[in-house]
Structure formats: structure tokens, C-alpha cells
Amino acid sequence: MIGQALEAEVIVERLGLSRTSAEILAAYVELIEELGTDDVSLKLIARRAGVGERTIFRHYGTRSELLLGAVTWADQAVFVRPSYDSIFDLPLALRQTMSAYSQRPELAFLVAETMMRGPDGADPVPSRAHLEQLLAAEIPDMGARERQQTLAALCHLDSAGAWAALQREFGMSPADIADAAAWAAEAVLNPLRSRAANG
Amino acid sequence: MSDAADTASAIVAAAAAQLGRIGFDEITYKDLGSAVGVSERTVYRHFPTRAHLLVRVALDLESRLFAPAAFTSWEGLYDAVAARFAAFAQHPAEAVILARSASLSPVGAESPAGGAGSFFSAAVGALLEESAPGLNGRDRRRTASALCYFASAQFWARCRAAFGMSAEDAAASFRTAAGQVLAAAPEGTWPQQALAGAGQ
């Protein structure tokens, strides 16, 4: 496990954020959790981040831009996904991701809901690029339609929405949620095992 | 009592009517109040947060536009999901409300709306129990939850927004995923016809 500080640096770089932007988002996410709502005053965010209110406006023109930034930040930086180099390691990684969501449920619900807002929402498939790359490398002979269906299913499982649905619809415990998500990902990957290039 | 219920229903109907023209997040409590002829404060009294409103609007849409068809066979399940996804594609703004509502932290005493819905998951559970009596409780629950999650408004919304899929493509993706989930059950617990109906 690499250090938490380094992880944060990597995420800031991946999201293309300035240090100030990252501090604003981190402060906002903290306050959302403490107050139990995303309706947090700019004054409070500014004070927590140690910047002026005008600085927040310069970085995030509107309230919804700020929320989207915070949700993306939460999904990448708060709910840290373990790194993995094979598509077949996704189920194991999913166990950890789901446990992370269970530890901060209100934030996980906020991420899940914001990803469902359509064109105005956060990226509904944040892990797509990584999964696509692994699929192309490990199962190069996959047709376009099959690739798309597989990606859609795996991206759908690797989301706060999966956690929210399993929690709400089935009232599962954190251990059962992690287990159910990993099991479903195994089911999607099972038919591919014998076709893996290195397998 | 019934007056209050009528007011709440009227507010929900007014909010639902605005969808499509403007997004849910642009709907103001003030406009809802004037549409129904009550004050903004009254709207707040019925729906203390926007999440409360969203959940009630989703319940309303679920019953009016997206009520899932009853099914008692696997083929019936696939048909019901295809029909539901087609209805979502016809009313995308309304379907997104279902997807959002099903992703929310539960508010109030409302039963869950959107997503697979409790009626739907009960039907899937019954189908599993009948066609795979040998399945243990844990596997049944995992299988049912995966089937419902891939049949949900969230899956349709994700397929549409991220992959540009049509309703037919999303339904085909559901069928494929359902087949994979069913095939993952321990050997010997499945009657052949359940798997034969699944798309692979």
C-alpha cells in the first residue's frame, strides 16, 4: 500500500486539479458528511479550505459544478480503489471498494445519485478507461458488441450505484454487499477465463 | 387529512409535469407552489428536502408510466425488462428520476421506488424459488440481487449515458448478464429450461 499522501497526489494529477481546487473539494466533501447535506454555505467551505469565497467562485462557477467536482473527488479520493493489473482481479478489488462505500454510506449515496443525473451528472462510468484497456490487452479477440456489453456490466457493478441498490433493495449487510458485487463480477468474467491471452 | 394528501399529490403531479421541459434540479418550490395554488412554505412542509420530492415523483412515475409487467417465466422476465427499457427510452427524463431515486439514501417512510422495485424483486425471487429449488438461500439472494440490479433503471441509464445504447441494446445486455449470472449457480441446481432461455 502506498502512502495516503502520495495517493492524493496521484488522484489530483489524474483529475487534473490544482492544489487549491483539491483543497476546496476536500473541504466541501468533509462538510457534506458532517452536516448530512450537500447544501453547505460557501462561507463554511471557504473557511474550512482556508481560502476566500471569491477563490471558490474562480475555481467553480456554479453550485452544480462544485457538487460535480466534489462527487468525482469523493469517488476517486475518498473511496480509494485498489490498483489491479488484470481484469480478473476486479472482483477482489470490488470487495474493497464496496467496503469503502459501506464505511461512509451518506457520501456513497450522494455519489450514486449524482452519477444518475444524466448529462448534468458526474461520469457514470469512472472506471471505464481502465477496464477497457485491460479487456483489450487480455482478451484481444473480443467483438465490439460483446466488449460493450461486458464493459457496461462491469462498470455498472464497479459503482456507488451498485452499493446503493444492494443496500436499499435487499437490505444487505456490508459483508454481503461486498460478496454479492464480487460474485456478480465473477459471473460476468467466467466465460472469458478460457479466452484470456495469457491464460 | 385527505386535503393534505391531495395537496401533496398535486405538488407531485405539478413536478412530474415539468420534467422533460426542464430538469428536476431546475424545478423550484416557488413555481410548484404557484402551480398548485399554495405557498412555497406549504410545499416545504410536505417535502422538507428535494430528496423527499424526488422519491415521491419517482413513485408516481413508476406507477403511471413504468409499471413492470407481471411474469412467471424466464422468457416473461426478459420480455418485461425489454418492455420497461423501451418505456424508459420513450420517457428518458422521467426514467432518470427513477434511476436517481433508487440511488438515494432512503428518506421518510416511502417504500423504495425506481430501480428494480420491490414488486419486481419479489417476482424474481419467486421465479428463482420455483425453477431452482436446490439453490441455497445465499446463492438465491446473490442471484436475485444481480438480476434485479441489471434490470434496473440505473443500468438502463448507465448504458444509455455512457455507451449510447438503444433500449434494445440495453435489454440485450441485460439478457447476456442475466445468462452469465444464472450460469454461475452451482452445477446441478438449475433445470435446463432456465438457462436455455437466457441469451448467450
Coordinates of C-alpha atoms in Angstrom, one line a residue:
Chain A
M1 CA 0.0 0.0 0.0
I2 CA 1.5 3.3 -0.9
G3 CA 1.2 6.3 1.5
Q4 CA -2.1 8.2 1.7
A5 CA -0.3 11.5 0.8
L6 CA 1.1 10.0 -2.4
E7 CA -2.3 8.6 -3.3
A8 CA -3.8 12.0 -3.0
E9 CA -1.1 13.5 -5.3
V10 CA -1.8 10.8 -7.9
I11 CA -5.5 11.5 -7.8
V12 CA -5.1 15.3 -8.0
E13 CA -2.9 14.7 -11.1
R14 CA -5.4 12.2 -12.6
L15 CA -8.3 14.6 -12.2
G16 CA -6.3 17.5 -13.5
L17 CA -6.8 19.6 -10.4
S18 CA -4.8 22.4 -8.9
R19 CA -3.8 22.2 -5.3
T20 CA -6.4 24.9 -4.4
S21 CA -9.2 23.1 -6.2
A22 CA -8.4 19.9 -4.5
E23 CA -8.4 21.6 -1.1
I24 CA -11.8 23.2 -1.8
L25 CA -13.3 19.8 -2.9
A26 CA -11.8 18.0 0.1
A27 CA -13.3 20.7 2.5
Y28 CA -16.7 20.5 0.8
V29 CA -16.8 16.7 1.0
E30 CA -15.9 16.8 4.7
L31 CA -18.7 19.3 5.4
I32 CA -21.2 17.4 3.4
E33 CA -20.6 14.4 5.6
E34 CA -20.5 16.4 8.8
L35 CA -23.8 18.2 8.1
G36 CA -25.5 15.4 6.2
T37 CA -26.5 17.5 3.2
D38 CA -24.8 19.0 0.1
D39 CA -26.5 22.3 0.9
V40 CA -23.4 23.8 2.6
S41 CA -22.7 27.5 2.6
L42 CA -19.8 28.8 0.6
K43 CA -18.6 30.7 3.6
L44 CA -18.2 27.5 5.5
I45 CA -16.4 25.8 2.6
A46 CA -14.1 28.8 2.2
R47 CA -13.2 28.8 5.9
R48 CA -12.6 25.1 6.0
A49 CA -10.4 25.2 2.9
G50 CA -8.5 28.3 4.1
V51 CA -9.4 30.3 1.0
G52 CA -11.6 33.3 0.2
E53 CA -15.2 32.9 -1.1
R54 CA -14.1 34.6 -4.3
T55 CA -11.5 31.9 -4.9
I56 CA -14.2 29.2 -4.8
F57 CA -16.1 31.1 -7.5
R58 CA -13.0 31.4 -9.6
H59 CA -12.5 27.6 -9.5
Y60 CA -16.2 26.6 -9.6
G61 CA -18.5 28.9 -11.4
T62 CA -21.7 27.3 -10.3
R63 CA -23.1 25.4 -7.4
S64 CA -23.6 22.3 -9.5
E65 CA -20.0 22.4 -10.9
L66 CA -18.8 22.4 -7.3
L67 CA -21.0 19.5 -6.4
L68 CA -19.9 17.5 -9.5
G69 CA -16.3 18.2 -8.6
A70 CA -16.8 17.1 -5.1
V71 CA -18.6 13.9 -6.1
T72 CA -15.8 13.0 -8.6
W73 CA -13.3 13.8 -5.9
A74 CA -15.1 11.6 -3.4
D75 CA -15.4 8.7 -5.8
Q76 CA -11.7 8.8 -6.6
A77 CA -10.0 10.1 -3.5
V78 CA -12.3 9.1 -0.6
F79 CA -13.4 5.7 -1.9
V80 CA -9.9 4.7 -3.0
R81 CA -9.9 1.7 -5.3
P82 CA -7.1 -0.7 -5.1
S83 CA -5.0 -0.8 -8.2
Y84 CA -5.0 -4.0 -10.2
D85 CA -3.4 -5.2 -13.5
S86 CA -5.8 -7.9 -14.7
I87 CA -9.5 -7.7 -15.4
F88 CA -9.8 -10.9 -13.4
D89 CA -8.7 -9.1 -10.3
L90 CA -11.8 -6.8 -10.5
P91 CA -13.9 -9.0 -8.2
L92 CA -11.3 -8.8 -5.4
A93 CA -10.9 -5.0 -5.9
L94 CA -14.7 -4.7 -5.8
R95 CA -14.8 -6.2 -2.3
Q96 CA -12.6 -3.4 -1.1
T97 CA -14.5 -0.7 -3.0
M98 CA -17.8 -1.8 -1.6
S99 CA -16.4 -1.9 1.9
A100 CA -15.2 1.6 1.5
Y101 CA -18.7 2.7 0.4
S102 CA -20.2 1.0 3.5
Q103 CA -17.9 2.9 5.8
R104 CA -19.2 6.2 4.6
P105 CA -22.8 5.5 3.5
E106 CA -24.2 9.0 3.1
L107 CA -21.4 10.1 0.9
A108 CA -21.7 6.9 -1.1
F109 CA -25.5 7.6 -1.7
L110 CA -24.6 11.1 -2.8
V111 CA -22.1 9.8 -5.3
A112 CA -24.5 7.2 -6.6
E113 CA -27.3 9.7 -7.1
T114 CA -25.2 12.3 -8.8
M115 CA -23.9 9.7 -11.3
M116 CA -27.5 9.1 -12.3
R117 CA -28.3 12.7 -13.2
G118 CA -27.9 12.3 -16.9
P119 CA -25.9 14.8 -18.9
D120 CA -25.6 17.2 -15.9
G121 CA -24.3 14.4 -13.6
A122 CA -20.9 13.0 -12.7
D123 CA -19.3 10.5 -15.1
P124 CA -21.5 7.4 -14.7
V125 CA -18.6 5.0 -15.5
P126 CA -15.4 6.3 -13.9
S127 CA -13.5 3.0 -14.2
R128 CA -14.3 2.5 -17.9
A129 CA -11.0 3.5 -19.4
H130 CA -9.1 1.2 -17.1
L131 CA -11.4 -1.8 -17.7
E132 CA -11.4 -1.2 -21.4
Q133 CA -7.6 -1.2 -21.5
L134 CA -7.4 -4.4 -19.5
L135 CA -10.0 -6.1 -21.7
A136 CA -8.2 -5.1 -24.9
A137 CA -4.9 -6.4 -23.6
E138 CA -6.2 -9.7 -22.1
I139 CA -8.9 -10.7 -24.5
P140 CA -7.9 -9.0 -27.8
D141 CA -10.2 -11.1 -29.9
M142 CA -13.4 -9.8 -28.4
G143 CA -16.0 -8.4 -30.8
A144 CA -17.3 -4.8 -30.4
R145 CA -20.8 -5.8 -29.2
E146 CA -19.5 -8.3 -26.7
R147 CA -16.9 -5.8 -25.5
Q148 CA -19.5 -3.1 -25.0
Q149 CA -21.9 -5.5 -23.1
T150 CA -19.1 -6.7 -20.9
L151 CA -17.9 -3.2 -20.1
A152 CA -21.4 -2.0 -19.4
A153 CA -22.0 -4.8 -16.9
L154 CA -18.6 -4.4 -15.2
C155 CA -18.8 -0.6 -15.0
H156 CA -22.3 -0.9 -13.6
L157 CA -21.0 -3.2 -10.8
D158 CA -18.0 -1.0 -10.1
S159 CA -20.1 2.0 -8.9
A160 CA -21.6 3.5 -5.9
G161 CA -24.9 2.8 -7.5
A162 CA -24.3 -0.9 -7.1
W163 CA -23.6 -0.5 -3.5
A164 CA -26.7 1.8 -3.0
A165 CA -29.0 -0.7 -4.8
L166 CA -27.8 -3.7 -2.8
Q167 CA -28.1 -1.8 0.4
R168 CA -31.6 -0.4 -0.3
E169 CA -33.3 -3.0 -2.3
F170 CA -32.1 -6.0 -0.4
G171 CA -31.0 -4.5 3.0
M172 CA -27.7 -6.4 2.8
S173 CA -25.0 -6.1 5.4
P174 CA -21.6 -4.6 4.3
A175 CA -20.1 -8.1 4.1
D176 CA -23.0 -9.4 1.9
I177 CA -22.8 -6.4 -0.4
A178 CA -19.1 -6.9 -1.0
D179 CA -19.7 -10.6 -1.6
A180 CA -22.7 -10.1 -3.9
A181 CA -20.9 -7.5 -6.1
A182 CA -17.7 -9.6 -6.3
W183 CA -19.8 -12.7 -7.1
A184 CA -21.7 -10.9 -9.9
A185 CA -18.4 -9.7 -11.4
E186 CA -17.1 -13.2 -11.3
A187 CA -20.2 -14.4 -13.2
V188 CA -19.6 -11.8 -15.9
L189 CA -15.9 -12.7 -16.2
N190 CA -16.3 -16.5 -16.0
P191 CA -17.0 -17.1 -19.7
L192 CA -13.8 -15.1 -20.5
R193 CA -11.3 -17.0 -18.5
S194 CA -10.6 -19.6 -21.1
R195 CA -10.1 -16.9 -23.7
A196 CA -7.6 -14.8 -21.9
A197 CA -4.4 -14.3 -24.0
N198 CA -2.1 -15.1 -21.1
G199 CA -4.3 -17.7 -19.5
Chain B
M1 CA -56.0 14.8 6.3
S2 CA -57.2 14.0 2.8
D3 CA -56.8 17.6 1.9
A4 CA -53.1 17.4 2.9
A5 CA -52.8 14.2 0.8
D6 CA -54.4 15.9 -2.1
T7 CA -52.1 18.9 -1.9
A8 CA -49.0 16.6 -1.8
S9 CA -50.3 14.6 -4.8
A10 CA -51.0 17.9 -6.7
I11 CA -47.4 19.1 -6.0
V12 CA -46.0 15.8 -7.2
A13 CA -48.1 15.9 -10.3
A14 CA -47.0 19.5 -11.0
A15 CA -43.4 18.5 -10.6
A16 CA -43.8 15.5 -12.9
A17 CA -45.5 17.6 -15.5
Q18 CA -42.4 19.9 -15.6
L19 CA -40.0 17.1 -16.3
G20 CA -38.8 17.0 -19.9
R21 CA -39.2 20.7 -20.3
I22 CA -36.7 21.4 -17.5
G23 CA -34.5 19.1 -15.4
F24 CA -35.6 18.1 -11.9
D25 CA -32.9 20.3 -10.4
E26 CA -34.3 23.4 -12.1
I27 CA -37.8 22.9 -10.7
T28 CA -38.3 25.5 -7.9
Y29 CA -40.6 25.1 -4.9
K30 CA -41.9 28.6 -5.6
D31 CA -43.1 27.5 -9.1
L32 CA -44.6 24.3 -7.7
G33 CA -46.5 26.4 -5.1
S34 CA -48.0 28.7 -7.7
A35 CA -48.9 25.8 -9.9
V36 CA -50.9 24.2 -7.2
G37 CA -52.1 27.5 -5.5
V38 CA -50.3 27.1 -2.2
S39 CA -47.4 29.0 -0.6
E40 CA -43.8 28.0 -1.0
R41 CA -43.8 27.2 2.7
T42 CA -46.6 24.7 2.3
V43 CA -44.5 22.9 -0.4
Y44 CA -41.6 22.8 2.1
R45 CA -43.9 21.4 4.8
H46 CA -44.8 18.4 2.5
F47 CA -41.4 17.9 1.1
P48 CA -38.7 19.1 3.6
T49 CA -35.9 18.3 1.2
R50 CA -35.6 17.9 -2.6
A51 CA -34.8 14.2 -2.0
H52 CA -38.3 13.8 -0.4
L53 CA -39.8 15.3 -3.5
L54 CA -37.7 13.2 -5.9
V55 CA -38.7 10.0 -4.2
R56 CA -42.4 10.8 -4.4
V57 CA -42.2 11.9 -8.0
A58 CA -40.4 8.6 -8.8
L59 CA -43.2 6.6 -7.1
D60 CA -45.8 8.5 -9.1
L61 CA -43.9 7.9 -12.4
E62 CA -43.3 4.3 -11.6
S63 CA -47.0 3.5 -11.2
R64 CA -48.2 5.7 -14.1
L65 CA -45.5 5.2 -16.8
F66 CA -43.3 2.3 -15.9
A67 CA -45.3 -0.3 -14.0
P68 CA -43.5 -3.6 -14.8
A69 CA -45.5 -6.4 -16.4
A70 CA -46.2 -9.4 -14.3
F71 CA -44.1 -12.5 -15.2
T72 CA -44.0 -16.1 -14.1
S73 CA -41.4 -17.5 -16.6
W74 CA -37.8 -16.6 -17.6
E75 CA -38.9 -15.6 -21.1
G76 CA -41.6 -13.4 -19.3
L77 CA -38.8 -11.8 -17.3
Y78 CA -36.8 -10.9 -20.3
D79 CA -39.8 -9.5 -22.1
A80 CA -40.8 -7.5 -19.0
V81 CA -37.3 -5.9 -18.8
A82 CA -37.3 -5.2 -22.6
A83 CA -40.7 -3.5 -22.3
R84 CA -39.6 -1.5 -19.3
F85 CA -36.3 -0.3 -21.0
A86 CA -38.4 0.6 -24.1
A87 CA -40.7 2.7 -21.9
F88 CA -37.6 4.3 -20.3
A89 CA -36.3 5.3 -23.8
Q90 CA -39.7 6.8 -24.6
H91 CA -39.6 8.9 -21.4
P92 CA -35.9 9.4 -20.7
A93 CA -36.3 12.5 -18.4
E94 CA -38.8 10.6 -16.3
A95 CA -36.7 7.4 -16.3
V96 CA -33.6 9.3 -15.0
I97 CA -35.8 10.3 -12.0
L98 CA -36.4 6.6 -11.2
A99 CA -32.6 5.9 -11.5
R100 CA -31.8 8.8 -9.2
S101 CA -34.5 7.9 -6.7
A102 CA -33.2 4.3 -6.5
S103 CA -29.7 5.6 -5.7
L104 CA -30.7 7.9 -2.9
S105 CA -30.3 7.4 0.8
P106 CA -33.8 6.3 1.9
V107 CA -35.9 9.3 3.1
G108 CA -39.1 9.1 5.1
A109 CA -41.2 6.0 5.2
E110 CA -41.6 5.7 1.5
S111 CA -41.1 2.3 0.0
P112 CA -38.3 2.0 -2.5
A113 CA -39.2 3.3 -5.9
G114 CA -37.3 3.0 -9.2
G115 CA -34.6 0.5 -9.7
A116 CA -36.0 -2.9 -9.8
G117 CA -38.7 -2.0 -7.3
S118 CA -40.0 -4.3 -4.6
F119 CA -42.7 -5.9 -6.7
F120 CA -40.1 -6.8 -9.3
S121 CA -37.6 -8.3 -6.9
A122 CA -40.4 -10.4 -5.3
A123 CA -41.3 -11.8 -8.7
V124 CA -37.7 -12.6 -9.5
G125 CA -37.4 -14.3 -6.1
A126 CA -40.5 -16.4 -6.7
L127 CA -39.2 -17.4 -10.1
L128 CA -35.9 -18.5 -8.7
E129 CA -37.5 -20.5 -5.9
E130 CA -39.7 -22.3 -8.3
S131 CA -37.2 -23.1 -11.0
A132 CA -34.2 -23.7 -8.9
P133 CA -35.4 -25.3 -5.6
G134 CA -31.9 -26.8 -5.0
L135 CA -30.3 -23.3 -4.8
N136 CA -29.3 -22.5 -1.2
G137 CA -30.5 -19.2 0.4
R138 CA -27.3 -17.3 0.0
D139 CA -26.9 -18.2 -3.7
R140 CA -30.5 -17.3 -4.3
R141 CA -30.1 -13.9 -2.7
R142 CA -27.0 -13.2 -4.7
T143 CA -28.6 -14.3 -7.9
A144 CA -31.8 -12.3 -7.3
S145 CA -29.9 -9.2 -6.4
A146 CA -27.7 -9.3 -9.5
L147 CA -30.7 -10.0 -11.8
C148 CA -32.6 -7.0 -10.3
Y149 CA -29.6 -4.7 -10.4
F150 CA -29.1 -5.5 -14.1
A151 CA -32.8 -5.0 -14.7
S152 CA -32.8 -1.6 -13.0
A153 CA -33.4 2.0 -14.3
Q154 CA -29.8 2.6 -13.2
F155 CA -28.5 0.0 -15.6
W156 CA -30.6 1.4 -18.5
A157 CA -29.4 5.0 -17.6
R158 CA -25.8 3.9 -17.5
C159 CA -26.0 2.0 -20.8
R160 CA -27.6 5.0 -22.4
A161 CA -25.5 7.8 -21.0
A162 CA -22.1 6.1 -21.1
F163 CA -22.4 3.7 -24.0
G164 CA -25.1 5.4 -26.2
M165 CA -27.1 2.1 -26.2
S166 CA -30.6 1.9 -27.5
A167 CA -33.3 0.3 -25.4
E168 CA -32.9 -2.9 -27.4
D169 CA -29.1 -2.9 -26.9
A170 CA -29.6 -2.3 -23.1
A171 CA -32.1 -5.1 -23.0
A172 CA -29.7 -7.4 -24.8
S173 CA -27.0 -6.5 -22.3
F174 CA -29.4 -7.4 -19.5
R175 CA -30.1 -10.8 -21.1
T176 CA -26.4 -11.5 -21.5
A177 CA -25.6 -10.5 -18.0
A178 CA -28.6 -12.5 -16.6
G179 CA -27.4 -15.6 -18.5
Q180 CA -24.0 -15.2 -17.0
V181 CA -25.4 -14.8 -13.5
L182 CA -27.6 -17.8 -13.9
A183 CA -24.8 -19.9 -15.3
A184 CA -22.7 -19.1 -12.2
A185 CA -25.0 -21.0 -9.9
P186 CA -23.5 -24.3 -8.6
E187 CA -23.9 -27.2 -11.0
G188 CA -26.9 -29.4 -10.6
T189 CA -29.1 -26.7 -9.2
W190 CA -30.5 -25.4 -12.4
P191 CA -33.2 -27.0 -14.6
Q192 CA -32.1 -26.7 -18.2
Q193 CA -35.0 -24.5 -19.4
A194 CA -34.0 -21.6 -17.2
L195 CA -30.6 -21.4 -18.9
A196 CA -31.9 -22.2 -22.3
G197 CA -34.0 -19.0 -22.3
A198 CA -31.0 -16.9 -21.3
G199 CA -29.3 -15.0 -24.1
Q200 CA -25.6 -16.0 -24.5

